[in-house]
Amino acid sequence: MGSTAPSSQRFDTYYTSLYLDRWETLKRALLVPATPIAYSEGLEKTYFLDEASIIAANLLPVSKGDHILDMCAAPGGKSLVLANKLQDTGSLTCNDRSSQRRLRLRKVLDEHLPENWRTTVSITSHDASKWGLYEQSAYDAILLDAPCSSERHVLQDPKALAIWGPARTKHLAVQQFAMLAAALEAVKPGGHVLYSTCSISSLENEAVVERLAKKRSGRYEEVPVEAAFSEELSHGRIILPDTAQGKGPLYFCLIRRLL
């Protein structure tokens, strides 16, 4: 694969190496625009998002009164699911480093959450990969929906596809590991972290968890989960649109801090 090959060809070559004969079927499914579903539980008005996102967010163990962190929260759909699990108790911290994305996040929270629920939700602007500088052992549960390659978007956006290269997924995997390691420090011992991405790259998914297993051995345990439309990987599970009626892609892995 030479560097002069078109980005679309390099993209196909890269993901064929991961999915082999399945790639063409998966690619066709990724090229079909996603169909968001209505989510309205406890909300002032309906919010539309991928059903896979609802499935994943509901996997994070949350009890009323818990202190929860949504580490990369924008645009806010999963935050709404978490707020519904808290039911106006405890606290939900919604973080995003980007000021533009925080504006969108604030708008989503303000427009969809009941006023009394909104008072328990705060918005922060930290670098998620350096969370240990701000707080340690502070949260009962953390959702880390990490920035990722978003291949479904890339495939449907010619401009994004034109600048794609395999170095991007490698660079993102480094950032994702730093965020996941930070999340492990920020959650209380006994608390849970749900790591998720909308990537189909194993480098950004199970390989990130595998690196955590090597670097933080004994500090946590992986918690098996069952989730509709998902398939098991070496670490965690993934929902892929070719076998999940167009849902996803969404990868997730639940861990529990031990020490």
mmCIF file of C-alpha atoms in Angstrom:
data_model
loop_
_atom_site.group_PDB
_atom_site.id
_atom_site.type_symbol
_atom_site.label_atom_id
_atom_site.label_comp_id
_atom_site.label_asym_id
_atom_site.label_seq_id
_atom_site.Cartn_x
_atom_site.Cartn_y
_atom_site.Cartn_z
ATOM 1 C CA MET A 1 0.000 0.000 0.000
ATOM 2 C CA GLY A 2 1.847 3.077 -1.238
ATOM 3 C CA SER A 3 1.363 6.566 0.134
ATOM 4 C CA THR A 4 0.227 7.715 -3.334
ATOM 5 C CA ALA A 5 -2.887 5.510 -3.224
ATOM 6 C CA PRO A 6 -6.168 7.422 -2.927
ATOM 7 C CA SER A 7 -7.455 7.770 0.633
ATOM 8 C CA SER A 8 -10.565 5.748 -0.199
ATOM 9 C CA GLN A 9 -8.382 2.878 -1.394
ATOM 10 C CA ARG A 10 -6.171 3.068 1.703
ATOM 11 C CA PHE A 11 -9.313 3.139 3.850
ATOM 12 C CA ASP A 12 -10.643 -0.006 2.166
ATOM 13 C CA THR A 13 -7.302 -1.755 2.445
ATOM 14 C CA TYR A 14 -6.983 -0.937 6.125
ATOM 15 C CA TYR A 15 -10.473 -2.099 7.125
ATOM 16 C CA THR A 16 -10.337 -5.148 4.866
ATOM 17 C CA SER A 17 -7.306 -6.222 6.895
ATOM 18 C CA LEU A 18 -9.471 -6.028 10.034
ATOM 19 C CA TYR A 19 -12.765 -7.453 8.763
ATOM 20 C CA LEU A 20 -11.639 -9.651 5.834
ATOM 21 C CA ASP A 21 -14.616 -10.931 3.816
ATOM 22 C CA ARG A 22 -17.055 -9.100 6.045
ATOM 23 C CA TRP A 23 -15.770 -5.657 5.090
ATOM 24 C CA GLU A 24 -17.837 -5.161 1.927
ATOM 25 C CA THR A 25 -21.065 -6.020 3.745
ATOM 26 C CA LEU A 26 -20.143 -3.824 6.700
ATOM 27 C CA LYS A 27 -19.106 -0.985 4.419
ATOM 28 C CA ARG A 28 -22.476 -1.046 2.636
ATOM 29 C CA ALA A 29 -24.226 -0.858 5.996
ATOM 30 C CA LEU A 30 -22.016 2.052 7.098
ATOM 31 C CA LEU A 31 -22.841 3.968 3.931
ATOM 32 C CA VAL A 32 -26.548 3.938 4.773
ATOM 33 C CA PRO A 33 -27.452 7.028 6.846
ATOM 34 C CA ALA A 34 -28.192 6.147 10.458
ATOM 35 C CA THR A 35 -31.795 6.306 11.644
ATOM 36 C CA PRO A 36 -31.927 7.860 15.131
ATOM 37 C CA ILE A 37 -34.726 6.798 17.448
ATOM 38 C CA ALA A 38 -36.746 8.901 19.878
ATOM 39 C CA TYR A 39 -35.632 8.994 23.505
ATOM 40 C CA SER A 40 -37.960 10.768 25.913
ATOM 41 C CA GLU A 41 -37.716 9.037 29.312
ATOM 42 C CA GLY A 42 -38.068 11.771 31.924
ATOM 43 C CA LEU A 43 -37.292 14.521 29.418
ATOM 44 C CA GLU A 44 -39.075 17.790 28.687
ATOM 45 C CA LYS A 45 -38.907 16.998 24.981
ATOM 46 C CA THR A 46 -37.784 14.107 22.807
ATOM 47 C CA TYR A 47 -34.141 13.704 21.820
ATOM 48 C CA PHE A 48 -33.140 11.599 18.805
ATOM 49 C CA LEU A 49 -30.022 9.427 18.891
ATOM 50 C CA ASP A 50 -28.684 6.062 17.752
ATOM 51 C CA GLU A 51 -30.306 3.248 19.693
ATOM 52 C CA ALA A 52 -26.847 1.757 20.246
ATOM 53 C CA SER A 53 -25.935 4.831 22.301
ATOM 54 C CA ILE A 54 -28.932 4.287 24.569
ATOM 55 C CA ILE A 55 -28.036 0.614 24.981
ATOM 56 C CA ALA A 56 -24.437 1.476 25.913
ATOM 57 C CA ALA A 57 -25.247 4.317 28.334
ATOM 58 C CA ASN A 58 -27.715 2.087 30.166
ATOM 59 C CA LEU A 59 -24.935 -0.444 30.812
ATOM 60 C CA LEU A 60 -23.168 1.907 33.233
ATOM 61 C CA PRO A 61 -24.271 0.914 36.763
ATOM 62 C CA VAL A 62 -25.864 4.021 38.291
ATOM 63 C CA SER A 63 -27.832 4.228 41.542
ATOM 64 C CA LYS A 64 -29.832 7.198 42.759
ATOM 65 C CA GLY A 65 -27.598 9.573 44.700
ATOM 66 C CA ASP A 66 -24.434 8.622 42.794
ATOM 67 C CA HIS A 67 -21.866 11.128 41.571
ATOM 68 C CA ILE A 68 -21.400 10.482 37.843
ATOM 69 C CA LEU A 69 -18.937 11.829 35.275
ATOM 70 C CA ASP A 70 -19.609 11.914 31.538
ATOM 71 C CA MET A 71 -16.008 12.529 30.524
ATOM 72 C CA CYS A 72 -16.510 13.481 26.851
ATOM 73 C CA ALA A 73 -20.175 14.413 26.977
ATOM 74 C CA ALA A 74 -21.013 16.481 23.886
ATOM 75 C CA PRO A 75 -23.414 16.510 22.139
ATOM 76 C CA GLY A 76 -25.220 15.191 25.202
ATOM 77 C CA GLY A 77 -27.464 12.296 24.217
ATOM 78 C CA LYS A 78 -25.822 9.814 26.588
ATOM 79 C CA SER A 79 -25.833 12.491 29.314
ATOM 80 C CA LEU A 80 -29.631 12.583 29.061
ATOM 81 C CA VAL A 81 -29.750 8.808 29.584
ATOM 82 C CA LEU A 82 -27.508 9.120 32.651
ATOM 83 C CA ALA A 83 -29.587 11.984 34.057
ATOM 84 C CA ASN A 84 -32.669 9.811 33.731
ATOM 85 C CA LYS A 85 -30.939 7.063 35.714
ATOM 86 C CA LEU A 86 -30.164 9.549 38.523
ATOM 87 C CA GLN A 87 -33.727 10.938 38.649
ATOM 88 C CA ASP A 88 -32.840 14.326 40.170
ATOM 89 C CA THR A 89 -30.483 12.824 42.783
ATOM 90 C CA GLY A 90 -26.720 12.881 43.221
ATOM 91 C CA SER A 91 -24.798 14.779 40.566
ATOM 92 C CA LEU A 92 -23.832 14.493 36.915
ATOM 93 C CA THR A 93 -20.714 16.245 35.645
ATOM 94 C CA CYS A 94 -20.709 16.652 31.858
ATOM 95 C CA ASN A 95 -17.283 17.464 30.489
ATOM 96 C CA ASP A 96 -16.043 18.536 27.077
ATOM 97 C CA ARG A 97 -12.804 20.305 26.244
ATOM 98 C CA SER A 98 -14.138 22.057 23.115
ATOM 99 C CA SER A 99 -15.914 25.360 23.734
ATOM 100 C CA GLN A 100 -18.006 24.911 20.589
ATOM 101 C CA ARG A 101 -19.096 21.435 21.627
ATOM 102 C CA ARG A 102 -19.853 22.674 25.156
ATOM 103 C CA LEU A 103 -22.252 25.252 23.700
ATOM 104 C CA ARG A 104 -24.130 22.470 21.931
ATOM 105 C CA LEU A 105 -24.015 20.321 25.068
ATOM 106 C CA ARG A 106 -25.443 23.115 27.216
ATOM 107 C CA LYS A 107 -28.243 23.687 24.700
ATOM 108 C CA VAL A 108 -29.166 19.987 24.689
ATOM 109 C CA LEU A 109 -29.209 19.802 28.497
ATOM 110 C CA ASP A 110 -31.143 23.061 28.906
ATOM 111 C CA GLU A 111 -33.781 22.145 26.327
ATOM 112 C CA HIS A 112 -34.357 18.527 27.332
ATOM 113 C CA LEU A 113 -33.887 18.160 31.088
ATOM 114 C CA PRO A 114 -36.590 19.142 33.580
ATOM 115 C CA GLU A 115 -35.544 22.251 35.518
ATOM 116 C CA ASN A 116 -35.117 20.396 38.819
ATOM 117 C CA TRP A 117 -32.936 17.761 37.130
ATOM 118 C CA ARG A 118 -30.832 20.447 35.452
ATOM 119 C CA THR A 119 -29.734 21.829 38.822
ATOM 120 C CA THR A 120 -27.879 18.574 39.575
ATOM 121 C CA VAL A 121 -25.981 18.686 36.258
ATOM 122 C CA SER A 122 -22.815 20.728 35.769
ATOM 123 C CA ILE A 123 -20.623 21.349 32.716
ATOM 124 C CA THR A 124 -16.810 21.384 32.848
ATOM 125 C CA SER A 125 -14.063 21.985 30.281
ATOM 126 C CA HIS A 126 -11.137 19.802 31.365
ATOM 127 C CA ASP A 127 -8.706 17.828 29.223
ATOM 128 C CA ALA A 128 -10.050 14.330 29.898
ATOM 129 C CA SER A 129 -6.610 12.760 29.464
ATOM 130 C CA LYS A 130 -5.315 14.777 32.449
ATOM 131 C CA TRP A 131 -8.247 14.301 34.804
ATOM 132 C CA GLY A 132 -5.950 13.154 37.594
ATOM 133 C CA LEU A 133 -4.750 16.751 37.892
ATOM 134 C CA TYR A 134 -8.279 17.797 38.850
ATOM 135 C CA GLU A 135 -9.862 14.949 40.801
ATOM 136 C CA GLN A 136 -8.982 11.432 41.929
ATOM 137 C CA SER A 137 -11.283 8.726 43.330
ATOM 138 C CA ALA A 138 -14.171 11.196 43.080
ATOM 139 C CA TYR A 139 -16.954 9.443 41.121
ATOM 140 C CA ASP A 140 -19.156 6.406 41.605
ATOM 141 C CA ALA A 141 -19.306 5.792 37.855
ATOM 142 C CA ILE A 142 -17.779 7.290 34.703
ATOM 143 C CA LEU A 143 -18.836 7.168 31.076
ATOM 144 C CA LEU A 144 -15.919 7.689 28.698
ATOM 145 C CA ASP A 145 -17.335 7.950 25.195
ATOM 146 C CA ALA A 146 -13.966 8.787 23.686
ATOM 147 C CA PRO A 147 -13.318 10.843 20.536
ATOM 148 C CA CYS A 148 -12.647 8.349 17.755
ATOM 149 C CA SER A 149 -12.301 7.777 14.014
ATOM 150 C CA SER A 150 -16.100 7.796 13.456
ATOM 151 C CA GLU A 151 -15.761 5.716 10.302
ATOM 152 C CA ARG A 152 -19.456 5.912 9.460
ATOM 153 C CA HIS A 153 -19.131 9.674 9.213
ATOM 154 C CA VAL A 154 -15.862 9.426 7.284
ATOM 155 C CA LEU A 155 -17.372 7.112 4.685
ATOM 156 C CA GLN A 156 -20.349 9.427 4.167
ATOM 157 C CA ASP A 157 -18.262 12.619 3.956
ATOM 158 C CA PRO A 158 -16.014 12.840 0.850
ATOM 159 C CA LYS A 159 -13.915 15.605 2.437
ATOM 160 C CA ALA A 160 -13.267 13.541 5.555
ATOM 161 C CA LEU A 161 -12.462 10.460 3.474
ATOM 162 C CA ALA A 162 -10.063 12.445 1.299
ATOM 163 C CA ILE A 163 -7.849 13.292 4.281
ATOM 164 C CA TRP A 164 -8.130 9.933 6.063
ATOM 165 C CA GLY A 165 -4.977 7.991 6.827
ATOM 166 C CA PRO A 166 -4.131 5.026 9.080
ATOM 167 C CA ALA A 167 -1.961 7.299 11.241
ATOM 168 C CA ARG A 168 -5.149 8.927 12.530
ATOM 169 C CA THR A 169 -6.450 5.805 14.232
ATOM 170 C CA LYS A 170 -3.030 5.225 15.810
ATOM 171 C CA HIS A 171 -2.922 8.795 17.123
ATOM 172 C CA LEU A 172 -6.455 8.541 18.509
ATOM 173 C CA ALA A 173 -5.651 5.253 20.260
ATOM 174 C CA VAL A 174 -2.863 7.001 22.210
ATOM 175 C CA GLN A 175 -5.290 9.705 23.358
ATOM 176 C CA GLN A 176 -7.980 7.169 24.182
ATOM 177 C CA PHE A 177 -5.657 5.166 26.391
ATOM 178 C CA ALA A 178 -4.632 8.320 28.271
ATOM 179 C CA MET A 179 -8.304 9.143 28.856
ATOM 180 C CA LEU A 180 -9.151 5.621 29.982
ATOM 181 C CA ALA A 181 -6.191 5.549 32.379
ATOM 182 C CA ALA A 182 -7.329 8.921 33.751
ATOM 183 C CA ALA A 183 -10.886 7.639 34.167
ATOM 184 C CA LEU A 184 -9.585 4.701 36.206
ATOM 185 C CA GLU A 185 -7.946 7.162 38.609
ATOM 186 C CA ALA A 186 -11.010 9.411 38.773
ATOM 187 C CA VAL A 187 -13.496 6.671 39.703
ATOM 188 C CA LYS A 188 -13.752 5.473 43.303
ATOM 189 C CA PRO A 189 -12.490 1.988 44.195
ATOM 190 C CA GLY A 190 -15.456 -0.282 43.559
ATOM 191 C CA GLY A 191 -16.837 2.143 40.975
ATOM 192 C CA HIS A 192 -17.354 1.474 37.270
ATOM 193 C CA VAL A 193 -16.016 2.962 34.039
ATOM 194 C CA LEU A 194 -17.746 2.328 30.736
ATOM 195 C CA TYR A 195 -15.344 2.902 27.836
ATOM 196 C CA SER A 196 -17.014 3.357 24.470
ATOM 197 C CA THR A 197 -16.336 4.622 20.952
ATOM 198 C CA CYS A 198 -18.217 4.751 17.670
ATOM 199 C CA SER A 199 -15.129 3.402 15.887
ATOM 200 C CA ILE A 200 -14.815 0.066 14.112
ATOM 201 C CA SER A 201 -11.021 0.031 14.523
ATOM 202 C CA SER A 202 -9.769 -2.628 16.927
ATOM 203 C CA LEU A 203 -6.837 -0.308 17.647
ATOM 204 C CA GLU A 204 -9.241 2.195 19.227
ATOM 205 C CA ASN A 205 -11.430 -0.399 20.922
ATOM 206 C CA GLU A 206 -10.264 -3.675 22.417
ATOM 207 C CA ALA A 207 -6.570 -2.812 21.899
ATOM 208 C CA VAL A 208 -6.972 0.238 24.177
ATOM 209 C CA VAL A 209 -8.419 -2.005 26.902
ATOM 210 C CA GLU A 210 -5.681 -4.576 26.283
ATOM 211 C CA ARG A 211 -3.077 -1.864 26.873
ATOM 212 C CA LEU A 212 -4.818 -0.909 30.118
ATOM 213 C CA ALA A 213 -4.687 -4.565 31.174
ATOM 214 C CA LYS A 214 -0.921 -4.516 30.696
ATOM 215 C CA LYS A 215 -0.250 -1.095 32.234
ATOM 216 C CA ARG A 216 -2.741 -1.268 35.134
ATOM 217 C CA SER A 217 -2.762 -4.974 35.918
ATOM 218 C CA GLY A 218 -4.499 -5.718 39.225
ATOM 219 C CA ARG A 219 -6.062 -2.252 39.482
ATOM 220 C CA TYR A 220 -9.387 -3.226 37.900
ATOM 221 C CA GLU A 221 -11.473 -6.078 36.580
ATOM 222 C CA GLU A 222 -13.465 -6.345 33.381
ATOM 223 C CA VAL A 223 -17.188 -6.807 33.961
ATOM 224 C CA PRO A 224 -19.011 -9.071 31.471
ATOM 225 C CA VAL A 225 -22.157 -7.498 30.025
ATOM 226 C CA GLU A 226 -24.975 -8.617 27.789
ATOM 227 C CA ALA A 227 -26.358 -6.126 25.296
ATOM 228 C CA ALA A 228 -28.888 -6.441 22.502
ATOM 229 C CA PHE A 229 -27.486 -6.558 18.952
ATOM 230 C CA SER A 230 -23.877 -6.791 20.215
ATOM 231 C CA GLU A 231 -21.121 -9.272 19.476
ATOM 232 C CA GLU A 232 -18.314 -10.298 21.800
ATOM 233 C CA LEU A 233 -14.694 -9.227 21.288
ATOM 234 C CA SER A 234 -11.514 -10.095 23.176
ATOM 235 C CA HIS A 235 -12.347 -7.156 25.462
ATOM 236 C CA GLY A 236 -15.872 -5.753 25.532
ATOM 237 C CA ARG A 237 -18.535 -5.931 22.834
ATOM 238 C CA ILE A 238 -19.475 -4.075 19.654
ATOM 239 C CA ILE A 239 -22.695 -3.263 17.829
ATOM 240 C CA LEU A 240 -22.181 -3.184 14.061
ATOM 241 C CA PRO A 241 -24.834 -1.994 11.588
ATOM 242 C CA ASP A 242 -24.564 -4.926 9.181
ATOM 243 C CA THR A 243 -25.919 -7.309 11.843
ATOM 244 C CA ALA A 244 -27.784 -4.855 14.114
ATOM 245 C CA GLN A 245 -30.471 -3.509 11.772
ATOM 246 C CA GLY A 246 -28.428 -0.384 11.003
ATOM 247 C CA LYS A 247 -27.580 0.488 14.614
ATOM 248 C CA GLY A 248 -24.084 1.586 15.574
ATOM 249 C CA PRO A 249 -21.259 1.176 15.203
ATOM 250 C CA LEU A 250 -20.669 1.342 18.936
ATOM 251 C CA TYR A 251 -17.999 -0.397 20.987
ATOM 252 C CA PHE A 252 -18.195 -0.656 24.784
ATOM 253 C CA CYS A 253 -16.326 -2.282 27.637
ATOM 254 C CA LEU A 254 -17.274 -2.083 31.326
ATOM 255 C CA ILE A 255 -14.579 -2.198 34.002
ATOM 256 C CA ARG A 256 -14.671 -1.947 37.793
ATOM 257 C CA ARG A 257 -11.840 -0.359 39.779
ATOM 258 C CA LEU A 258 -10.418 -2.606 42.484
ATOM 259 C CA LEU A 259 -7.631 -0.517 44.058
#
